[in-house]
DNA sequence: TTGTAGGCGTTATCAA
DNA sequence: TTGATAACGCCTACAA
């Protein structure tokens, strides 16, 4: 038993199994030929020695990178200061260990989408996951990234999409409000430039039209502050409003906070719904009716696909399911 | 202009600068000698070519790993399902890119602390950051990790500590409650096994003793559900309680939710304080008085230290500053 | 089916 | 102060 401390390397395994490096490598990593008997001996030796391939060496020779970059698009670096981003990074970081890679977080300025090209060219980058994807971002994705880029949002023929069915989720909430007697339903939307926000708005419009009701739309930006202000705008323009659909939980927390400061009862006077099912949606008073999304599951799926180098498949739509609580 | 697509390598830089690989390497990475003139030429060439060292090659030859592992200690994998963990991972992921590494997330089961040894032996692991650190975890840290392990919590001679001044923060909150007239102050603590929870409890005890008041202590576990139940326990045992100090915001959200369901007014009847300044502490009704912590800053400091391979320094205590809102 | 040999991009140890 | 040169651990033609 020599080398007591050093981590076992491929040569150690090969020697222990009585084969050459190449054979051991073939069995352990590549899909090359190997006699069943040999295969067994090698895997047995690897297990016994607790062999773990060195990701650096592997990445070097294979030309694959060593880190998965989470690319968050936004106008300022503050785009990274978002619990949603953290959650997504956390989920990706969970699936990275076994692949011998890690997650890095990068802000992609709206002003300089060419950074995408630079990221793609970097050796060391095994793949990209796009967050807050817009059509312009998709357009800026260099072809060299094919097979190792995914989007948590809209996709393209080049970029695999792992998205939430915002339309369906919003529609379900609006229909729920209608079913519980609300008729003067307003919506506070998300940022104009985000495709997913557009889908929500369209769904809201569609349901209202189908019900023969007029729409009441105020632009928001996913922040609570804007939600608070927007709620007042709604009341100023349409004082008889009896429900407000927020584009995000955060928006709706702001809405409720603004309303209650103005002495408006929720849900007595106005019902409020959120979107996302933030952990604390269940904790507030009143608790927030919202739509829940398997965020971690989505990020996990995207990371797994990128790490596996899967071919681009048709967009994957994850469900948005309503959660009925006290606020609406 | 040959090789239009391939990322520039060290040879390219060397050739462009008219020096040898070794010299280029010395200038760009190591601290070796180089004539000022040479140095300039090499850096200029590197800039012009947009040279970025291949982290894999570097890690391979230097024996340094390629990922930073965030090790979260807990009894079940659900220890990873925590916004705090996500936030910490996100912060670390932000500082990783420039170093050519990424973050992986790993659950360290209380039952099997020997996993730490296995992690330490893995090539590919450049360093560890411990979360939810306990003395037993510290004891299980193998010496081989010296210089590349940090703890977000208690430390040891081997493990650098980046911690929050829970004691100071809690004391400030309790003193604030006292200053605003509360005298029958109860505390709902955190999990018994977490050192930081112990510090909070001690601080609470100390302030109460100094004020000549009896303590009212109920054990919590940082969850909202437990907070709700614990609030009722407090009321059952000490019906005249006029303030409750929660060990975490989540605990306190549960407390408030429980109290308001029982018709108790916050802060009218009972003041409630949290701990952590969760994003939504400001959004709830009533908004939560709590203590704020530079979590991202702490994680950033820890990650930076580990990536730099800093020597172990005395524990670094980050401030816990009270935020006065509506609940207390 | 297996082994030999060369190379991936860097760094570090020597001489020069 | 600089330049050859030998690793680092692994994969993959190619040859046997």
PDB file of N, CA and C in Angstrom, chain B residues 203-268:
ATOM      1  N   UNK B 203     -27.437  35.821  24.909  1.00  0.00           N
ATOM      2  CA  UNK B 203     -27.567  37.275  24.906  1.00  0.00           C
ATOM      3  C   UNK B 203     -28.909  37.691  25.511  1.00  0.00           C
ATOM      4  N   UNK B 204     -29.956  36.981  25.116  1.00  0.00           N
ATOM      5  CA  UNK B 204     -31.287  37.267  25.672  1.00  0.00           C
ATOM      6  C   UNK B 204     -31.264  37.122  27.193  1.00  0.00           C
ATOM      7  N   UNK B 205     -30.697  36.006  27.648  1.00  0.00           N
ATOM      8  CA  UNK B 205     -30.615  35.766  29.093  1.00  0.00           C
ATOM      9  C   UNK B 205     -29.865  36.890  29.794  1.00  0.00           C
ATOM     10  N   UNK B 206     -28.750  37.274  29.178  1.00  0.00           N
ATOM     11  CA  UNK B 206     -27.904  38.289  29.816  1.00  0.00           C
ATOM     12  C   UNK B 206     -28.643  39.615  29.954  1.00  0.00           C
ATOM     13  N   UNK B 207     -29.305  40.026  28.895  1.00  0.00           N
ATOM     14  CA  UNK B 207     -30.016  41.302  28.949  1.00  0.00           C
ATOM     15  C   UNK B 207     -31.136  41.248  29.981  1.00  0.00           C
ATOM     16  N   UNK B 208     -31.855  40.142  29.987  1.00  0.00           N
ATOM     17  CA  UNK B 208     -32.959  40.011  30.930  1.00  0.00           C
ATOM     18  C   UNK B 208     -32.437  40.046  32.366  1.00  0.00           C
ATOM     19  N   UNK B 209     -31.377  39.326  32.585  1.00  0.00           N
ATOM     20  CA  UNK B 209     -30.810  39.293  33.932  1.00  0.00           C
ATOM     21  C   UNK B 209     -30.382  40.694  34.351  1.00  0.00           C
ATOM     22  N   UNK B 210     -29.709  41.371  33.438  1.00  0.00           N
ATOM     23  CA  UNK B 210     -29.244  42.723  33.751  1.00  0.00           C
ATOM     24  C   UNK B 210     -30.404  43.642  34.087  1.00  0.00           C
ATOM     25  N   UNK B 211     -31.562  43.350  33.461  1.00  0.00           N
ATOM     26  CA  UNK B 211     -32.727  44.203  33.708  1.00  0.00           C
ATOM     27  C   UNK B 211     -33.522  43.714  34.912  1.00  0.00           C
ATOM     28  N   UNK B 212     -33.063  42.614  35.500  1.00  0.00           N
ATOM     29  CA  UNK B 212     -33.763  42.069  36.651  1.00  0.00           C
ATOM     30  C   UNK B 212     -35.084  41.419  36.281  1.00  0.00           C
ATOM     31  N   UNK B 213     -35.170  40.888  35.055  1.00  0.00           N
ATOM     32  CA  UNK B 213     -36.416  40.262  34.604  1.00  0.00           C
ATOM     33  C   UNK B 213     -36.218  38.758  34.449  1.00  0.00           C
ATOM     34  N   UNK B 214     -37.292  37.981  34.675  1.00  0.00           N
ATOM     35  CA  UNK B 214     -37.193  36.525  34.485  1.00  0.00           C
ATOM     36  C   UNK B 214     -37.240  36.180  32.992  1.00  0.00           C
ATOM     37  N   UNK B 215     -36.620  35.060  32.639  1.00  0.00           N
ATOM     38  CA  UNK B 215     -36.634  34.663  31.227  1.00  0.00           C
ATOM     39  C   UNK B 215     -37.831  33.759  30.956  1.00  0.00           C
ATOM     40  N   UNK B 216     -38.255  33.800  29.687  1.00  0.00           N
ATOM     41  CA  UNK B 216     -39.357  32.934  29.246  1.00  0.00           C
ATOM     42  C   UNK B 216     -38.911  32.315  27.935  1.00  0.00           C
ATOM     43  N   UNK B 217     -38.446  31.093  28.012  1.00  0.00           N
ATOM     44  CA  UNK B 217     -37.773  30.505  26.870  1.00  0.00           C
ATOM     45  C   UNK B 217     -38.518  29.278  26.346  1.00  0.00           C
ATOM     46  N   UNK B 218     -38.773  29.275  25.043  1.00  0.00           N
ATOM     47  CA  UNK B 218     -39.370  28.101  24.405  1.00  0.00           C
ATOM     48  C   UNK B 218     -38.492  27.722  23.223  1.00  0.00           C
ATOM     49  N   UNK B 219     -38.270  26.433  23.074  1.00  0.00           N
ATOM     50  CA  UNK B 219     -37.396  26.013  21.983  1.00  0.00           C
ATOM     51  C   UNK B 219     -38.110  26.043  20.635  1.00  0.00           C
ATOM     52  N   UNK B 220     -37.473  26.587  19.634  1.00  0.00           N
ATOM     53  CA  UNK B 220     -38.009  26.578  18.275  1.00  0.00           C
ATOM     54  C   UNK B 220     -37.052  25.828  17.372  1.00  0.00           C
ATOM     55  N   UNK B 221     -37.266  25.925  16.068  1.00  0.00           N
ATOM     56  CA  UNK B 221     -36.360  25.241  15.152  1.00  0.00           C
ATOM     57  C   UNK B 221     -36.203  26.023  13.845  1.00  0.00           C
ATOM     58  N   UNK B 222     -36.461  27.315  13.912  1.00  0.00           N
ATOM     59  CA  UNK B 222     -36.295  28.201  12.744  1.00  0.00           C
ATOM     60  C   UNK B 222     -37.425  28.083  11.722  1.00  0.00           C
ATOM     61  N   UNK B 223     -38.375  27.175  11.930  1.00  0.00           N
ATOM     62  CA  UNK B 223     -39.465  27.064  10.955  1.00  0.00           C
ATOM     63  C   UNK B 223     -40.673  27.876  11.402  1.00  0.00           C
ATOM     64  N   UNK B 224     -41.501  28.249  10.426  1.00  0.00           N
ATOM     65  CA  UNK B 224     -42.700  29.025  10.712  1.00  0.00           C
ATOM     66  C   UNK B 224     -43.709  28.172  11.481  1.00  0.00           C
ATOM     67  N   UNK B 225     -43.835  26.928  11.087  1.00  0.00           N
ATOM     68  CA  UNK B 225     -44.790  26.055  11.765  1.00  0.00           C
ATOM     69  C   UNK B 225     -44.478  25.962  13.248  1.00  0.00           C
ATOM     70  N   UNK B 226     -43.212  25.739  13.518  1.00  0.00           N
ATOM     71  CA  UNK B 226     -42.806  25.639  14.913  1.00  0.00           C
ATOM     72  C   UNK B 226     -43.028  26.980  15.624  1.00  0.00           C
ATOM     73  N   UNK B 227     -42.795  28.075  14.908  1.00  0.00           N
ATOM     74  CA  UNK B 227     -43.006  29.393  15.482  1.00  0.00           C
ATOM     75  C   UNK B 227     -44.454  29.572  15.903  1.00  0.00           C
ATOM     76  N   UNK B 228     -45.351  29.161  15.042  1.00  0.00           N
ATOM     77  CA  UNK B 228     -46.774  29.282  15.340  1.00  0.00           C
ATOM     78  C   UNK B 228     -47.118  28.495  16.605  1.00  0.00           C
ATOM     79  N   UNK B 229     -46.658  27.262  16.648  1.00  0.00           N
ATOM     80  CA  UNK B 229     -46.946  26.415  17.805  1.00  0.00           C
ATOM     81  C   UNK B 229     -46.289  26.980  19.062  1.00  0.00           C
ATOM     82  N   UNK B 230     -45.062  27.438  18.906  1.00  0.00           N
ATOM     83  CA  UNK B 230     -44.330  27.939  20.067  1.00  0.00           C
ATOM     84  C   UNK B 230     -45.003  29.184  20.642  1.00  0.00           C
ATOM     85  N   UNK B 231     -45.566  30.013  19.768  1.00  0.00           N
ATOM     86  CA  UNK B 231     -46.257  31.207  20.261  1.00  0.00           C
ATOM     87  C   UNK B 231     -47.398  30.807  21.186  1.00  0.00           C
ATOM     88  N   UNK B 232     -48.092  29.764  20.803  1.00  0.00           N
ATOM     89  CA  UNK B 232     -49.207  29.323  21.649  1.00  0.00           C
ATOM     90  C   UNK B 232     -48.698  28.753  22.964  1.00  0.00           C
ATOM     91  N   UNK B 233     -47.569  28.058  22.878  1.00  0.00           N
ATOM     92  CA  UNK B 233     -46.970  27.553  24.113  1.00  0.00           C
ATOM     93  C   UNK B 233     -46.634  28.692  25.054  1.00  0.00           C
ATOM     94  N   UNK B 234     -46.070  29.750  24.496  1.00  0.00           N
ATOM     95  CA  UNK B 234     -45.705  30.906  25.306  1.00  0.00           C
ATOM     96  C   UNK B 234     -46.944  31.458  25.995  1.00  0.00           C
ATOM     97  N   UNK B 235     -48.017  31.645  25.208  1.00  0.00           N
ATOM     98  CA  UNK B 235     -49.238  32.215  25.781  1.00  0.00           C
ATOM     99  C   UNK B 235     -49.836  31.306  26.843  1.00  0.00           C
ATOM    100  N   UNK B 236     -49.705  30.004  26.619  1.00  0.00           N
ATOM    101  CA  UNK B 236     -50.263  29.072  27.591  1.00  0.00           C
ATOM    102  C   UNK B 236     -49.492  29.148  28.909  1.00  0.00           C
ATOM    103  N   UNK B 237     -48.162  29.243  28.803  1.00  0.00           N
ATOM    104  CA  UNK B 237     -47.370  29.227  30.032  1.00  0.00           C
ATOM    105  C   UNK B 237     -47.307  30.582  30.706  1.00  0.00           C
ATOM    106  N   UNK B 238     -47.245  31.661  29.908  1.00  0.00           N
ATOM    107  CA  UNK B 238     -47.136  33.006  30.470  1.00  0.00           C
ATOM    108  C   UNK B 238     -48.134  33.927  29.762  1.00  0.00           C
ATOM    109  N   UNK B 239     -49.407  33.875  30.182  1.00  0.00           N
ATOM    110  CA  UNK B 239     -50.468  34.588  29.465  1.00  0.00           C
ATOM    111  C   UNK B 239     -50.232  36.099  29.388  1.00  0.00           C
ATOM    112  N   UNK B 240     -49.430  36.652  30.291  1.00  0.00           N
ATOM    113  CA  UNK B 240     -49.264  38.108  30.303  1.00  0.00           C
ATOM    114  C   UNK B 240     -48.072  38.575  29.481  1.00  0.00           C
ATOM    115  N   UNK B 241     -47.502  37.686  28.655  1.00  0.00           N
ATOM    116  CA  UNK B 241     -46.361  38.043  27.813  1.00  0.00           C
ATOM    117  C   UNK B 241     -46.694  39.259  26.950  1.00  0.00           C
ATOM    118  N   UNK B 242     -45.733  40.194  26.861  1.00  0.00           N
ATOM    119  CA  UNK B 242     -46.003  41.376  26.032  1.00  0.00           C
ATOM    120  C   UNK B 242     -44.989  41.557  24.901  1.00  0.00           C
ATOM    121  N   UNK B 243     -44.081  40.583  24.748  1.00  0.00           N
ATOM    122  CA  UNK B 243     -43.167  40.647  23.606  1.00  0.00           C
ATOM    123  C   UNK B 243     -42.597  39.257  23.349  1.00  0.00           C
ATOM    124  N   UNK B 244     -42.393  38.948  22.069  1.00  0.00           N
ATOM    125  CA  UNK B 244     -41.787  37.672  21.708  1.00  0.00           C
ATOM    126  C   UNK B 244     -40.624  37.922  20.760  1.00  0.00           C
ATOM    127  N   UNK B 245     -39.472  37.388  21.144  1.00  0.00           N
ATOM    128  CA  UNK B 245     -38.274  37.504  20.311  1.00  0.00           C
ATOM    129  C   UNK B 245     -38.096  36.190  19.552  1.00  0.00           C
ATOM    130  N   UNK B 246     -38.201  36.242  18.251  1.00  0.00           N
ATOM    131  CA  UNK B 246     -38.036  35.019  17.456  1.00  0.00           C
ATOM    132  C   UNK B 246     -36.588  34.871  17.023  1.00  0.00           C
ATOM    133  N   UNK B 247     -36.137  33.637  16.890  1.00  0.00           N
ATOM    134  CA  UNK B 247     -34.743  33.403  16.531  1.00  0.00           C
ATOM    135  C   UNK B 247     -34.480  33.615  15.045  1.00  0.00           C
ATOM    136  N   UNK B 248     -35.543  33.731  14.275  1.00  0.00           N
ATOM    137  CA  UNK B 248     -35.398  33.975  12.835  1.00  0.00           C
ATOM    138  C   UNK B 248     -36.666  34.648  12.335  1.00  0.00           C
ATOM    139  N   UNK B 249     -36.573  35.310  11.213  1.00  0.00           N
ATOM    140  CA  UNK B 249     -37.765  35.929  10.630  1.00  0.00           C
ATOM    141  C   UNK B 249     -38.852  34.892  10.408  1.00  0.00           C
ATOM    142  N   UNK B 250     -38.429  33.756   9.875  1.00  0.00           N
ATOM    143  CA  UNK B 250     -39.403  32.707   9.575  1.00  0.00           C
ATOM    144  C   UNK B 250     -40.166  32.307  10.834  1.00  0.00           C
ATOM    145  N   UNK B 251     -39.416  32.103  11.919  1.00  0.00           N
ATOM    146  CA  UNK B 251     -40.051  31.813  13.192  1.00  0.00           C
ATOM    147  C   UNK B 251     -41.094  32.873  13.508  1.00  0.00           C
ATOM    148  N   UNK B 252     -40.693  34.112  13.369  1.00  0.00           N
ATOM    149  CA  UNK B 252     -41.562  35.206  13.781  1.00  0.00           C
ATOM    150  C   UNK B 252     -42.778  35.363  12.874  1.00  0.00           C
ATOM    151  N   UNK B 253     -42.618  35.051  11.590  1.00  0.00           N
ATOM    152  CA  UNK B 253     -43.787  35.071  10.714  1.00  0.00           C
ATOM    153  C   UNK B 253     -44.796  34.060  11.230  1.00  0.00           C
ATOM    154  N   UNK B 254     -44.310  32.914  11.636  1.00  0.00           N
ATOM    155  CA  UNK B 254     -45.188  31.911  12.216  1.00  0.00           C
ATOM    156  C   UNK B 254     -45.829  32.425  13.487  1.00  0.00           C
ATOM    157  N   UNK B 255     -45.034  33.090  14.308  1.00  0.00           N
ATOM    158  CA  UNK B 255     -45.550  33.628  15.567  1.00  0.00           C
ATOM    159  C   UNK B 255     -46.699  34.599  15.293  1.00  0.00           C
ATOM    160  N   UNK B 256     -46.453  35.539  14.394  1.00  0.00           N
ATOM    161  CA  UNK B 256     -47.464  36.550  14.104  1.00  0.00           C
ATOM    162  C   UNK B 256     -48.719  35.901  13.533  1.00  0.00           C
ATOM    163  N   UNK B 257     -48.500  34.968  12.623  1.00  0.00           N
ATOM    164  CA  UNK B 257     -49.630  34.281  12.022  1.00  0.00           C
ATOM    165  C   UNK B 257     -50.444  33.564  13.106  1.00  0.00           C
ATOM    166  N   UNK B 258     -49.758  32.898  14.038  1.00  0.00           N
ATOM    167  CA  UNK B 258     -50.448  32.205  15.120  1.00  0.00           C
ATOM    168  C   UNK B 258     -51.187  33.169  16.031  1.00  0.00           C
ATOM    169  N   UNK B 259     -50.513  34.239  16.408  1.00  0.00           N
ATOM    170  CA  UNK B 259     -51.118  35.209  17.317  1.00  0.00           C
ATOM    171  C   UNK B 259     -52.351  35.835  16.693  1.00  0.00           C
ATOM    172  N   UNK B 260     -52.223  36.252  15.419  1.00  0.00           N
ATOM    173  CA  UNK B 260     -53.346  36.962  14.824  1.00  0.00           C
ATOM    174  C   UNK B 260     -54.524  36.023  14.627  1.00  0.00           C
ATOM    175  N   UNK B 261     -54.216  34.744  14.434  1.00  0.00           N
ATOM    176  CA  UNK B 261     -55.323  33.789  14.323  1.00  0.00           C
ATOM    177  C   UNK B 261     -56.045  33.669  15.673  1.00  0.00           C
ATOM    178  N   UNK B 262     -55.308  33.902  16.754  1.00  0.00           N
ATOM    179  CA  UNK B 262     -55.914  33.837  18.082  1.00  0.00           C
ATOM    180  C   UNK B 262     -56.480  35.183  18.519  1.00  0.00           C
ATOM    181  N   UNK B 263     -56.455  36.137  17.602  1.00  0.00           N
ATOM    182  CA  UNK B 263     -57.035  37.437  17.931  1.00  0.00           C
ATOM    183  C   UNK B 263     -56.121  38.330  18.752  1.00  0.00           C
ATOM    184  N   UNK B 264     -54.866  37.995  18.836  1.00  0.00           N
ATOM    185  CA  UNK B 264     -53.926  38.836  19.574  1.00  0.00           C
ATOM    186  C   UNK B 264     -53.362  39.895  18.629  1.00  0.00           C
ATOM    187  N   UNK B 265     -53.325  41.146  19.076  1.00  0.00           N
ATOM    188  CA  UNK B 265     -52.840  42.233  18.240  1.00  0.00           C
ATOM    189  C   UNK B 265     -51.311  42.356  18.306  1.00  0.00           C
ATOM    190  N   UNK B 266     -50.707  42.510  17.133  1.00  0.00           N
ATOM    191  CA  UNK B 266     -49.259  42.772  17.047  1.00  0.00           C
ATOM    192  C   UNK B 266     -49.074  44.113  16.348  1.00  0.00           C
ATOM    193  N   UNK B 267     -48.401  45.060  16.965  1.00  0.00           N
ATOM    194  CA  UNK B 267     -47.693  44.973  18.254  1.00  0.00           C
ATOM    195  C   UNK B 267     -48.532  45.424  19.448  1.00  0.00           C
ATOM    196  N   UNK B 268     -49.807  45.750  19.225  1.00  0.00           N
ATOM    197  CA  UNK B 268     -50.647  46.254  20.314  1.00  0.00           C
ATOM    198  C   UNK B 268     -50.551  45.424  21.580  1.00  0.00           C
TER     199      UNK B 268
END
